[in-house]
């Protein structure tokens, strides 16, 4: 069947080329429709309670996000030596007025607001500012200005859309307002918080995708030129790959698949993985041409003979990636669809376009006379002899190869025990960015401005028993501030006590105070308790402990019957995502492995042969996780599917070696392992280097999550390749060694 298909592809290659060009034109249009996504809530299932509560906060309380403006004196040469300087206060006030003119700003708070409340105007002298601050309690004063009076803070509450265009517009307009605010020379204002971090992630996603794809392309080109020793011949596998990448990105745009922390890596990944298919077809084509076959027959033989291994490799890789589609995390489902589609398109182009380009290259070469002498194989003889030597060594001592693999496995098992998780977005961007440095300063000077929201629902939250329960809960939380990092709370109970000095039993009195308050919903069925502190700046394990503490306190809280109180907000979404990543990691890894195993056993029925193919994927995945633990790389939402991906990729190398071994065995070769390693080993090396090169290009990304993703996948490729070189031939030799020995003795 494959041979008939190969003949059809060769005969109708020109017609198929026209179809490919049509798909390319369509793909260019699709690429113009690509969108970038950085909203955390879009990475979680929409039916989760935490996500629904997050949207409730947005709709009912205008909690669409926040921004922080850190105002600080830059250095000793500044004309301003104290942040309480009236010129600074006036600039802050002007900035707030500009912000409040924006439709997406719902509230602002700063030292300027306190001055206006106390004085009825802005301060004219620094002594007036000092007077205002001296009237405040110590904890309130420390939340407004730093101890050395070099820094202050403006808190901005936003009600904004989270789509790409709106976020970029909001960020740029707020930056423009900061520039026009008229801060004195030597005083800078840094826009940070949720808005600043989200914008930076969005900006870096686009830059990282373009940069990593360019670097991946350069790496692949350099490797191909080295191995093929010809800038023309290396185009044979490169052109189909380019078509596949363009089609993948184009179809992502047409299908509405956004580019996020996971899918923005697809371009570089497809470059790295997809070249493998074209390399195997190209190498076999030139191998057959060197034997004297005419171009059309060589193309048919290349497709037919590499077809089964290529089809099996593509199916197992796709099977591993399909496991990601079973995840409840939308980001992993999108990544699965993009990778499966990309690999399918790249494999299709490798089979259909590569032979046509190879034949065209020879025809044009003859006419232009750029080739002198005979045809050259794609890999050097020295590399081929090195792999034949390795095959001979394993043939003589298969248990030695297994021992080496066992030692690496033992070290990896230890690393496995050290692996952690990290899903918070601010931990995925460089700490040297101004926004992150400003956040660090805010946490050290002001105790942090991270917010955890508790959504309280009841028939009427103005009920005195409910208000008292809220007050008791707040007091219990503040009493444990050393455990939960909370430094400030806000609720309707605080508003009522500020008015009356106590919580009255009269519901009408409470209703009078809360009339028009932003702390209650329009129908008074919901309110919020807001906890401020340093939650996101701590280690992931501490963050998890704090969130678990809040959950436990809510379970034990003394709220009246019929009252619902749940954690909500963006900080809590990070905690929910962390738990889901841990669950999905185990489930996806197991399912992905089972799918690949079933595919391999369906293609190759013999258990021992299947095991020889499967061991590289098992060991590659284990060695990769062990490396993550030893290198201190945590699992993120992007890396949650890495085991399934390494499993899908790793089985390819064992499959190519096994397929060539069996082919040589059927033809009566008495040393099939040496021939298989000498023939397929270099091609696997080229494929692995180009695949790993594509992944390593992600190291040029600014986003830490993408940087780690590329590093881990590259290690996964090299681990799978090494285990395939050691374990697969050793197992095949142990299985068929006696039979081969008997044949040799008869002669």
XYZ file of C-alpha atoms in Angstrom:
747
model
C 0.000 0.000 0.000
C 2.774 2.435 0.911
C 4.553 1.640 -2.343
C 1.393 2.366 -4.356
C 0.952 5.620 -2.461
C 4.588 6.479 -3.094
C 4.096 5.931 -6.810
C 1.024 8.187 -6.827
C 2.918 10.927 -4.974
C 5.819 10.787 -7.422
C 3.640 10.687 -10.545
C 1.312 13.489 -9.455
C 3.925 15.577 -7.662
C 3.288 18.675 -9.766
C -0.465 18.663 -9.073
C 0.156 18.097 -5.392
C 2.579 21.024 -5.425
C -0.208 23.305 -6.709
C -2.504 22.172 -3.882
C 0.300 22.902 -1.411
C 0.761 26.407 -2.813
C -2.974 27.081 -2.422
C -2.802 26.006 1.231
C 0.194 28.315 1.692
C -1.743 31.339 0.396
C -4.629 30.470 2.723
C -2.185 30.085 5.613
C -0.669 33.544 5.091
C -4.149 35.001 5.548
C -4.662 32.896 8.686
C -1.403 34.173 10.196
C -2.773 37.731 10.061
C -5.648 36.591 12.309
C -3.467 35.259 15.142
C -4.217 36.641 18.611
C -2.166 36.607 21.831
C -3.707 35.552 25.160
C -2.314 36.305 28.630
C -5.455 36.216 30.799
C -5.012 33.700 33.636
C -8.742 32.905 33.777
C -8.596 31.672 30.157
C -6.113 28.979 31.242
C -8.724 27.358 33.500
C -11.998 25.560 32.693
C -14.887 28.032 32.596
C -17.125 25.717 34.653
C -14.834 25.784 37.710
C -16.344 27.503 40.764
C -13.188 29.603 41.184
C -13.474 30.898 37.593
C -17.197 31.609 37.943
C -16.549 33.519 41.189
C -13.748 35.423 39.424
C -16.197 36.605 36.758
C -18.783 37.399 39.443
C -16.267 39.750 41.062
C -15.682 41.418 37.718
C -19.377 41.831 36.926
C -20.733 42.748 40.369
C -17.846 44.652 41.961
C -15.864 45.944 38.999
C -12.863 43.858 39.976
C -11.385 43.742 36.519
C -7.812 44.088 37.654
C -5.498 46.494 39.353
C -2.466 48.615 38.695
C 0.161 49.961 41.055
C 2.273 53.053 40.435
C 5.455 53.093 42.491
C 6.667 56.672 42.911
C 10.263 56.952 44.141
C 13.265 59.256 44.303
C 15.824 57.915 41.840
C 19.095 59.040 43.405
C 21.061 61.445 45.545
C 21.367 63.955 42.714
C 17.627 64.594 42.687
C 16.208 68.006 43.536
C 13.625 66.141 45.665
C 14.996 64.533 48.833
C 11.701 63.585 50.530
C 8.700 61.918 48.900
C 6.473 64.142 51.085
C 7.564 67.144 49.009
C 4.426 69.134 47.939
C 5.577 69.002 44.309
C 5.463 65.206 44.422
C 2.048 65.202 46.136
C 0.671 67.579 43.462
C 2.033 65.379 40.626
C 0.429 62.315 42.242
C -2.896 64.148 42.573
C -2.752 65.294 38.921
C -1.972 61.735 37.881
C -4.999 60.417 39.759
C -7.236 63.019 38.113
C -5.986 61.917 34.703
C -6.578 58.283 35.617
C -10.139 58.960 36.805
C -11.005 60.430 33.419
C -10.407 56.997 31.887
C -13.553 54.884 31.573
C -11.760 51.766 32.814
C -10.516 53.294 36.115
C -13.009 52.854 38.971
C -10.953 54.155 41.896
C -7.530 55.451 42.959
C -5.866 55.869 46.354
C -2.679 57.630 47.436
C -1.078 59.953 49.953
C -2.544 62.879 47.973
C -6.107 61.675 48.751
C -5.346 61.610 52.497
C -3.940 65.148 52.337
C -7.045 66.447 50.568
C -9.335 64.698 53.068
C -7.519 66.159 56.081
C -6.554 69.611 54.786
C -9.316 70.141 52.258
C -6.612 70.923 49.693
C -3.159 69.837 48.614
C -0.290 70.609 51.051
C 1.788 73.731 50.373
C 4.763 72.756 52.516
C 6.439 69.525 53.524
C 5.479 70.273 57.130
C 1.800 70.082 56.182
C 2.347 66.669 54.601
C 4.177 65.513 57.740
C 1.270 66.782 59.841
C -1.222 64.726 57.827
C 0.855 61.558 58.032
C 1.488 62.006 61.766
C -2.264 61.882 62.317
C -2.448 58.378 60.846
C -1.905 55.142 62.782
C 1.513 53.574 62.278
C 0.230 50.707 60.114
C -1.738 53.086 57.866
C 1.256 55.422 57.501
C 3.627 52.557 56.665
C 1.268 51.406 53.906
C 1.516 54.833 52.221
C 5.183 55.836 52.454
C 8.447 53.962 52.985
C 10.399 54.252 56.236
C 13.034 56.520 54.656
C 10.382 58.617 52.854
C 11.881 57.868 49.439
C 8.941 55.899 48.062
C 5.158 56.050 47.950
C 2.399 54.170 46.201
C -0.653 54.893 44.031
C -3.232 52.088 43.939
C -5.499 52.025 40.861
C -8.592 49.817 40.577
C -9.514 48.903 37.018
C -12.633 47.638 35.305
C -11.276 46.622 31.946
C -11.666 44.069 29.211
C -8.909 41.456 29.235
C -8.566 41.032 25.463
C -5.303 41.887 23.782
C -6.293 45.176 22.144
C -7.932 46.610 25.283
C -5.035 45.627 27.550
C -2.448 47.230 25.293
C -4.550 50.398 24.997
C -5.045 50.665 28.780
C -1.353 50.162 29.521
C -0.153 52.686 26.944
C -2.709 55.309 27.950
C -1.749 54.988 31.630
C 1.933 55.313 30.722
C 1.083 58.461 28.778
C -0.782 59.841 31.813
C 2.294 59.193 33.988
C 4.511 61.105 31.562
C 2.114 64.085 31.586
C 1.688 64.143 35.371
C 4.684 66.445 35.806
C 6.770 64.625 38.381
C 9.798 66.687 39.479
C 13.236 65.937 38.066
C 14.750 62.921 39.805
C 11.401 61.317 40.697
C 10.212 58.337 38.666
C 6.850 56.566 38.527
C 6.800 52.864 37.530
C 3.559 51.242 36.385
C 3.357 47.697 37.761
C 0.850 45.315 39.402
C -1.482 42.998 37.495
C -1.714 45.332 34.511
C 2.038 45.865 34.136
C 2.867 42.166 34.478
C 0.126 41.057 32.082
C 1.208 43.621 29.489
C 4.840 42.537 29.753
C 3.874 38.900 29.317
C 1.789 39.783 26.265
C 4.617 41.873 24.804
C 7.228 39.181 25.420
C 4.999 36.416 24.029
C 4.988 38.067 20.620
C 8.678 38.967 20.699
C 9.654 35.521 21.989
C 7.687 33.722 19.281
C 9.347 35.697 16.486
C 12.805 35.435 18.039
C 12.669 31.728 18.846
C 11.364 30.829 15.404
C 14.163 32.814 13.772
C 16.838 31.244 15.989
C 15.367 27.757 15.468
C 15.485 28.304 11.729
C 19.136 29.430 11.843
C 20.128 26.438 14.010
C 18.408 23.987 11.693
C 19.969 25.581 8.593
C 23.483 25.449 10.072
C 23.089 21.798 11.099
C 21.722 20.835 7.686
C 24.537 22.656 5.874
C 27.099 20.846 8.039
C 25.661 17.404 7.390
C 24.698 17.857 3.737
C 27.793 19.932 2.883
C 25.707 21.899 0.395
C 23.529 25.015 0.849
C 21.434 23.826 -2.101
C 20.914 20.240 -1.005
C 19.949 21.242 2.521
C 16.920 23.009 0.986
C 15.438 19.605 0.115
C 14.232 18.877 3.688
C 14.062 22.576 4.655
C 11.467 23.735 2.101
C 8.795 21.197 3.155
C 9.474 22.118 6.784
C 8.947 25.818 6.052
C 5.664 25.009 4.345
C 4.561 22.995 7.373
C 5.359 25.790 9.859
C 3.552 28.439 7.805
C 0.502 26.176 7.423
C 0.468 25.436 11.163
C 0.476 29.100 12.206
C -1.995 29.953 9.455
C -4.472 27.273 10.470
C -4.113 28.341 14.122
C -5.268 31.793 13.068
C -8.125 30.405 10.979
C -9.298 28.138 13.827
C -9.042 30.878 16.442
C -6.289 29.186 18.501
C -4.592 32.021 20.446
C -0.898 32.263 21.221
C -0.320 31.937 24.972
C 2.528 30.746 27.219
C 2.172 27.260 25.720
C 1.151 27.738 22.076
C 3.631 30.553 21.376
C 6.327 27.838 21.369
C 4.647 25.890 18.568
C 6.580 27.531 15.716
C 10.018 26.716 17.123
C 8.856 23.245 18.189
C 7.518 22.359 14.746
C 10.775 23.566 13.181
C 12.725 21.315 15.524
C 10.494 18.246 15.284
C 9.294 18.526 11.707
C 12.759 18.565 10.131
C 13.225 14.995 11.360
C 10.671 13.686 8.849
C 12.226 15.452 5.887
C 15.758 14.354 6.885
C 14.831 10.646 6.895
C 13.108 10.853 3.491
C 15.973 12.919 2.043
C 18.710 10.608 3.344
C 16.991 7.511 1.992
C 16.456 9.193 -1.373
C 20.158 10.003 -1.791
C 21.100 6.573 -0.466
C 19.021 4.965 -3.245
C 20.417 7.370 -5.846
C 23.939 6.389 -4.804
C 22.982 2.784 -5.579
C 22.222 3.809 -9.171
C 18.424 4.052 -9.078
C 16.833 6.734 -11.275
C 15.265 9.743 -9.468
C 11.630 8.588 -9.678
C 12.449 5.092 -8.416
C 14.662 6.494 -5.665
C 11.805 8.768 -4.547
C 9.346 5.861 -4.517
C 11.784 3.707 -2.545
C 12.438 6.528 -0.059
C 8.741 7.042 0.606
C 7.925 3.337 0.704
C 10.824 2.185 2.906
C 10.901 5.127 5.309
C 7.132 5.441 5.136
C 6.328 2.793 7.741
C 8.859 4.094 10.242
C 7.914 7.718 9.456
C 4.198 6.923 9.741
C 4.777 5.071 12.989
C 6.934 7.876 14.347
C 4.360 10.507 13.386
C 1.493 8.487 14.849
C 3.257 7.843 18.146
C 4.353 11.475 18.473
C 0.847 12.646 17.647
C -0.547 10.066 20.083
C 1.618 11.509 22.855
C 0.453 15.022 22.020
C -3.185 13.926 21.719
C -3.090 13.028 25.398
C -2.840 16.768 26.082
C -6.297 17.196 24.531
C -7.760 15.179 27.410
C -6.641 17.857 29.874
C -9.234 20.078 31.509
C -6.786 22.984 31.124
C -7.721 24.964 27.973
C -4.090 26.003 27.381
C -2.960 22.369 27.116
C -5.892 21.471 24.869
C -4.964 24.329 22.555
C -1.319 23.229 22.594
C -2.382 19.671 21.749
C -4.456 20.760 18.760
C -1.718 23.066 17.472
C 1.040 20.438 17.777
C -1.012 17.591 16.309
C -2.052 19.786 13.421
C 1.510 21.040 12.955
C 3.078 17.588 12.983
C 0.430 16.240 10.635
C 0.997 19.080 8.169
C 4.782 18.775 8.450
C 4.734 14.996 7.931
C 2.426 15.446 4.945
C 4.775 18.004 3.429
C 7.783 15.757 4.124
C 6.234 12.885 2.202
C 4.653 14.891 -0.609
C 6.990 17.848 -1.126
C 10.419 16.387 -0.235
C 10.660 13.909 -3.162
C 9.500 16.581 -5.578
C 12.088 19.069 -4.294
C 14.841 16.407 -4.356
C 14.114 15.532 -7.986
C 13.871 19.224 -8.905
C 17.198 19.916 -7.165
C 18.928 17.307 -9.310
C 17.289 18.480 -12.540
C 18.167 22.140 -11.954
C 21.656 21.155 -10.763
C 22.393 19.313 -13.981
C 21.225 22.245 -16.109
C 23.230 24.813 -14.159
C 26.187 22.498 -13.656
C 26.681 23.274 -9.980
C 27.471 19.664 -9.027
C 30.799 18.126 -9.966
C 31.589 14.440 -9.524
C 29.132 11.873 -8.270
C 26.276 12.154 -5.868
C 27.180 12.415 -2.165
C 25.307 10.931 0.760
C 23.870 13.375 3.234
C 26.088 12.279 6.134
C 29.851 11.981 6.369
C 31.571 8.590 6.311
C 33.342 9.297 9.599
C 30.039 9.712 11.437
C 28.693 6.594 9.782
C 31.761 4.578 10.818
C 31.444 5.899 14.385
C 27.913 4.558 14.618
C 28.938 1.255 13.063
C 31.639 1.008 15.748
C 29.009 1.707 18.442
C 26.753 -0.944 16.923
C 29.624 -3.431 16.958
C 30.425 -2.655 20.614
C 26.803 -3.186 21.633
C 26.676 -6.383 19.553
C 29.606 -7.748 21.560
C 28.504 -6.446 25.000
C 24.771 -5.617 25.127
C 24.688 -5.881 28.928
C 27.333 -3.167 29.171
C 25.096 -0.734 27.307
C 22.195 -1.615 29.614
C 24.418 -1.033 32.665
C 25.277 2.505 31.512
C 21.571 3.208 31.000
C 20.867 1.804 34.469
C 23.362 4.151 36.141
C 21.794 7.201 34.486
C 18.372 5.935 35.532
C 19.439 5.647 39.170
C 20.581 9.283 39.247
C 17.340 10.363 37.546
C 15.206 8.607 40.147
C 16.888 10.717 42.833
C 16.222 13.905 40.807
C 12.604 12.808 40.407
C 12.087 13.246 44.159
C 13.194 16.912 44.000
C 10.670 18.175 41.416
C 8.300 21.041 42.432
C 5.573 23.114 40.717
C 5.216 26.868 39.989
C 2.271 28.409 38.107
C 2.213 32.120 39.102
C 2.560 34.392 36.085
C 4.888 36.902 37.751
C 7.376 34.070 38.352
C 7.542 33.443 34.613
C 9.111 36.739 33.603
C 12.649 38.022 34.323
C 13.199 39.522 37.780
C 15.239 42.344 36.213
C 12.219 43.937 34.544
C 11.224 47.318 36.066
C 7.718 46.009 36.824
C 9.041 43.056 38.819
C 11.687 45.133 40.595
C 8.973 47.624 41.536
C 6.796 44.816 42.902
C 9.723 43.581 44.968
C 10.200 47.094 46.389
C 6.485 47.328 47.172
C 6.589 44.068 49.090
C 9.657 45.036 51.068
C 8.542 48.611 51.822
C 4.752 48.315 52.109
C 4.175 44.684 53.072
C 2.834 43.775 49.640
C -0.282 44.768 47.713
C -1.421 41.295 46.665
C -5.102 40.715 47.248
C -7.160 37.660 48.160
C -10.911 38.156 47.951
C -13.578 36.235 49.858
C -16.967 36.338 48.142
C -19.845 36.235 50.643
C -23.351 35.376 49.396
C -26.611 35.509 51.357
C -30.230 36.620 51.020
C -29.231 40.034 52.399
C -25.653 40.681 53.531
C -26.821 43.699 55.587
C -28.148 41.312 58.222
C -26.402 42.232 61.542
C -25.533 38.591 62.283
C -23.742 38.354 58.920
C -21.866 41.633 59.452
C -20.725 40.434 62.891
C -19.592 37.100 61.448
C -17.564 38.982 58.835
C -15.985 41.107 61.569
C -15.074 38.048 63.657
C -13.539 36.391 60.599
C -11.449 39.487 59.823
C -10.163 39.710 63.372
C -9.184 36.027 63.370
C -7.305 36.483 60.083
C -5.434 39.563 61.327
C -4.521 37.743 64.537
C -2.704 35.132 62.443
C -0.852 37.653 60.246
C 2.464 35.955 61.013
C 1.085 32.827 59.342
C -0.886 34.276 56.444
C 1.114 37.463 55.574
C -2.056 39.603 55.771
C -1.420 43.206 56.813
C -4.773 44.813 55.966
C -8.424 43.782 55.554
C -11.479 45.566 54.179
C -15.164 44.682 54.463
C -18.624 46.115 55.151
C -18.013 45.435 58.852
C -15.185 48.023 58.822
C -17.491 50.602 57.197
C -20.229 50.029 59.778
C -17.841 50.188 62.755
C -16.192 53.330 61.372
C -19.644 54.981 61.286
C -21.099 53.830 64.607
C -18.156 52.482 66.580
C -19.984 49.153 66.844
C -22.263 46.885 64.783
C -25.894 47.773 65.548
C -28.691 45.214 65.698
C -30.825 47.479 63.550
C -30.586 46.325 59.925
C -31.866 49.701 58.727
C -28.909 51.496 60.283
C -26.510 49.153 58.496
C -28.443 49.601 55.241
C -28.144 53.384 55.565
C -24.347 53.187 55.832
C -23.970 50.738 52.959
C -26.269 52.566 50.570
C -24.372 53.014 47.290
C -21.280 51.239 48.655
C -19.017 49.446 46.186
C -18.553 46.698 48.778
C -22.031 45.242 48.172
C -23.860 44.121 45.040
C -26.846 46.078 43.764
C -29.341 43.590 45.239
C -27.361 43.254 48.507
C -27.008 39.497 48.011
C -23.187 39.607 47.812
C -20.288 41.328 49.491
C -16.549 40.851 49.687
C -13.855 40.564 52.322
C -10.569 41.786 50.860
C -7.292 40.623 52.356
C -4.100 42.461 51.401
C -0.599 41.198 51.977
C 2.400 39.483 50.465
C 1.040 36.299 48.894
C 2.568 36.152 45.427
C 6.111 37.095 46.413
C 6.710 33.999 48.529
C 7.789 30.525 47.394
C 5.140 28.381 45.726
C 5.035 25.998 48.713
C 4.428 28.903 51.128
C 1.804 30.371 48.783
C 0.017 27.002 48.742
C 0.125 26.850 52.548
C -1.371 30.352 52.837
C -4.215 29.541 50.436
C -4.874 26.244 52.219
C -4.954 28.210 55.499
C -7.637 30.550 54.111
C -9.689 27.580 52.893
C -9.503 25.927 56.297
C -10.450 29.154 58.095
C -13.500 29.543 55.847
C -14.595 25.982 56.640
C -14.406 26.711 60.360
C -15.815 30.249 60.181
C -18.924 30.989 62.233
C -21.180 32.287 59.453
C -24.971 32.015 59.916
C -26.847 29.208 58.090
C -27.519 29.953 54.435
C -24.412 32.112 54.036
C -21.810 31.051 51.456
C -18.218 32.303 51.756
C -15.618 31.263 49.158
C -12.167 32.363 48.096
C -12.086 34.218 44.794
C -9.926 36.531 42.711
C -6.788 36.186 40.627
C -4.479 35.106 43.454
C -6.789 32.216 44.263
C -6.917 31.252 40.579
C -3.160 30.707 40.760
C -3.671 28.285 43.649
C -6.418 26.415 41.788
C -4.205 26.224 38.705
C -1.327 24.829 40.755
C -3.505 21.981 42.054
C -4.839 21.281 38.568
C -1.311 21.178 37.111
C -0.316 18.520 39.633
C -3.426 16.461 38.868
C -3.099 16.891 35.108
C 0.591 16.014 35.147
C -0.123 12.534 36.483
C -3.214 11.929 34.374
C -1.862 13.197 31.059
C 1.470 11.407 31.504
C -0.283 8.105 32.182
C -2.782 8.444 29.345
C -0.151 9.638 26.871
C 2.125 6.720 27.678
C -0.700 4.191 27.331
C -1.781 5.626 23.967
C 1.765 5.448 22.588
C 2.218 1.885 23.891
C -1.027 0.775 22.230
C -0.046 2.397 18.924
C 3.371 0.682 18.969
C 1.881 -2.725 19.775
C -0.733 -2.228 17.045
C 2.003 -1.563 14.451
C 4.593 -4.080 15.692
C 2.896 -7.127 17.179
C 5.953 -8.792 18.714
C 6.282 -7.808 22.442
C 10.085 -7.894 22.560
C 10.385 -5.773 19.434
C 7.802 -3.341 20.802
C 9.718 -3.151 24.080
C 12.924 -2.271 22.230
C 11.079 0.646 20.654
C 9.336 1.743 23.847
C 12.257 1.749 26.280
C 13.794 4.993 24.898
C 10.536 6.816 25.540
C 10.235 5.506 29.120
C 13.856 6.248 29.950
C 13.841 9.564 28.071
C 10.851 10.755 30.118
C 12.359 9.545 33.416
C 15.774 11.081 32.693
C 14.082 14.353 31.741
C 12.097 14.607 34.974
C 15.211 13.670 36.921
C 17.073 16.513 35.219
C 14.281 18.952 36.150
C 14.613 17.994 39.798
C 18.410 18.221 39.793
C 18.380 21.552 37.904
C 15.613 23.056 40.064
C 13.190 23.554 37.164
C 9.581 23.368 38.428
C 6.570 22.037 36.569
C 4.432 24.891 35.213
C 1.135 24.929 33.318
C 3.269 24.858 30.164
C 5.394 21.925 31.350
C 2.440 19.902 32.671
C 2.304 17.983 29.398
C 6.069 17.609 28.916
C 6.154 13.917 29.907
C 3.506 13.057 27.335
C 5.420 15.081 24.738
C 8.779 13.426 25.484
C 7.050 10.025 25.359
C 5.615 10.819 21.938
C 8.959 12.071 20.636
C 11.219 9.514 22.306
C 9.648 6.438 20.786
C 10.557 7.653 17.278
C 14.268 6.966 17.664
C 13.814 3.424 18.885
C 11.310 2.846 16.112
C 13.707 3.932 13.353
C 16.523 1.705 14.671
C 14.187 -1.262 15.128
C 12.603 -0.886 11.714
C 15.970 -0.800 9.940
C 17.254 -3.710 12.055
C 14.268 -5.869 11.046
C 14.643 -4.842 7.397
C 18.306 -5.926 7.402
C 17.389 -9.116 9.274
C 14.822 -10.069 6.628
C 17.404 -9.511 3.882
C 19.782 -11.990 5.570
C 22.272 -9.508 7.016
C 24.367 -11.343 9.639
C 25.183 -8.133 11.544
C 21.952 -6.128 11.244
C 22.630 -4.059 14.353
C 25.876 -2.691 12.878
C 24.228 -1.838 9.563
C 21.168 -0.345 11.239
C 23.245 1.856 13.532
C 25.532 2.940 10.674
C 22.581 3.761 8.424
C 19.916 5.107 10.767
C 22.164 6.378 13.582
C 23.440 9.442 11.677
C 19.929 10.306 10.507
C 18.680 10.074 14.089
C 21.557 12.323 15.177
C 20.674 14.903 12.530
C 17.012 14.707 13.482
C 17.749 14.924 17.211
C 20.164 17.841 16.773
C 17.706 19.768 14.652
C 14.797 18.930 16.956
C 16.789 19.859 20.053
C 18.068 22.922 18.191
C 14.490 24.021 17.635
C 13.772 23.545 21.327
C 17.016 25.179 22.433
C 16.054 28.251 20.432
C 13.483 28.796 23.187
C 16.422 29.642 25.462
C 16.516 33.011 23.711
C 13.021 33.771 25.043
C 12.672 36.392 27.763
C 9.821 34.588 29.491
C 11.204 32.146 32.051
C 8.412 29.628 31.390
C 9.263 29.402 27.679
C 12.984 29.364 28.453
C 12.550 26.356 30.781
C 10.178 24.671 28.333
C 12.817 24.671 25.603
C 15.568 23.511 27.945
C 13.522 20.597 29.303
C 12.345 19.430 25.883
C 15.890 19.574 24.499
C 17.073 17.431 27.396
C 14.161 15.100 26.671
C 15.281 14.731 23.053
C 18.907 14.018 23.947
C 17.818 11.626 26.690
C 15.571 9.733 24.289
C 18.293 9.650 21.630
C 20.942 8.382 24.054
C 18.653 5.709 25.461
C 17.753 4.655 21.901
C 21.438 4.298 21.000
C 22.135 2.259 24.153
C 19.007 0.296 25.019
C 17.223 -0.428 21.721
C 20.154 -2.150 19.944
C 21.074 -3.966 23.177
C 17.573 -5.419 23.552
C 17.404 -6.352 19.866
C 20.790 -8.037 20.092
C 19.716 -10.004 23.165
C 16.498 -11.066 21.425
C 17.982 -12.054 18.037
C 21.616 -12.653 19.006
C 21.375 -16.466 19.247
C 19.685 -16.794 15.888
C 22.270 -14.536 14.254
C 25.082 -16.451 15.947
C 23.702 -19.715 14.604
C 23.668 -18.369 11.074
C 27.288 -17.278 11.376
C 28.374 -20.712 12.661
C 26.828 -22.511 9.705
C 29.217 -20.685 7.445
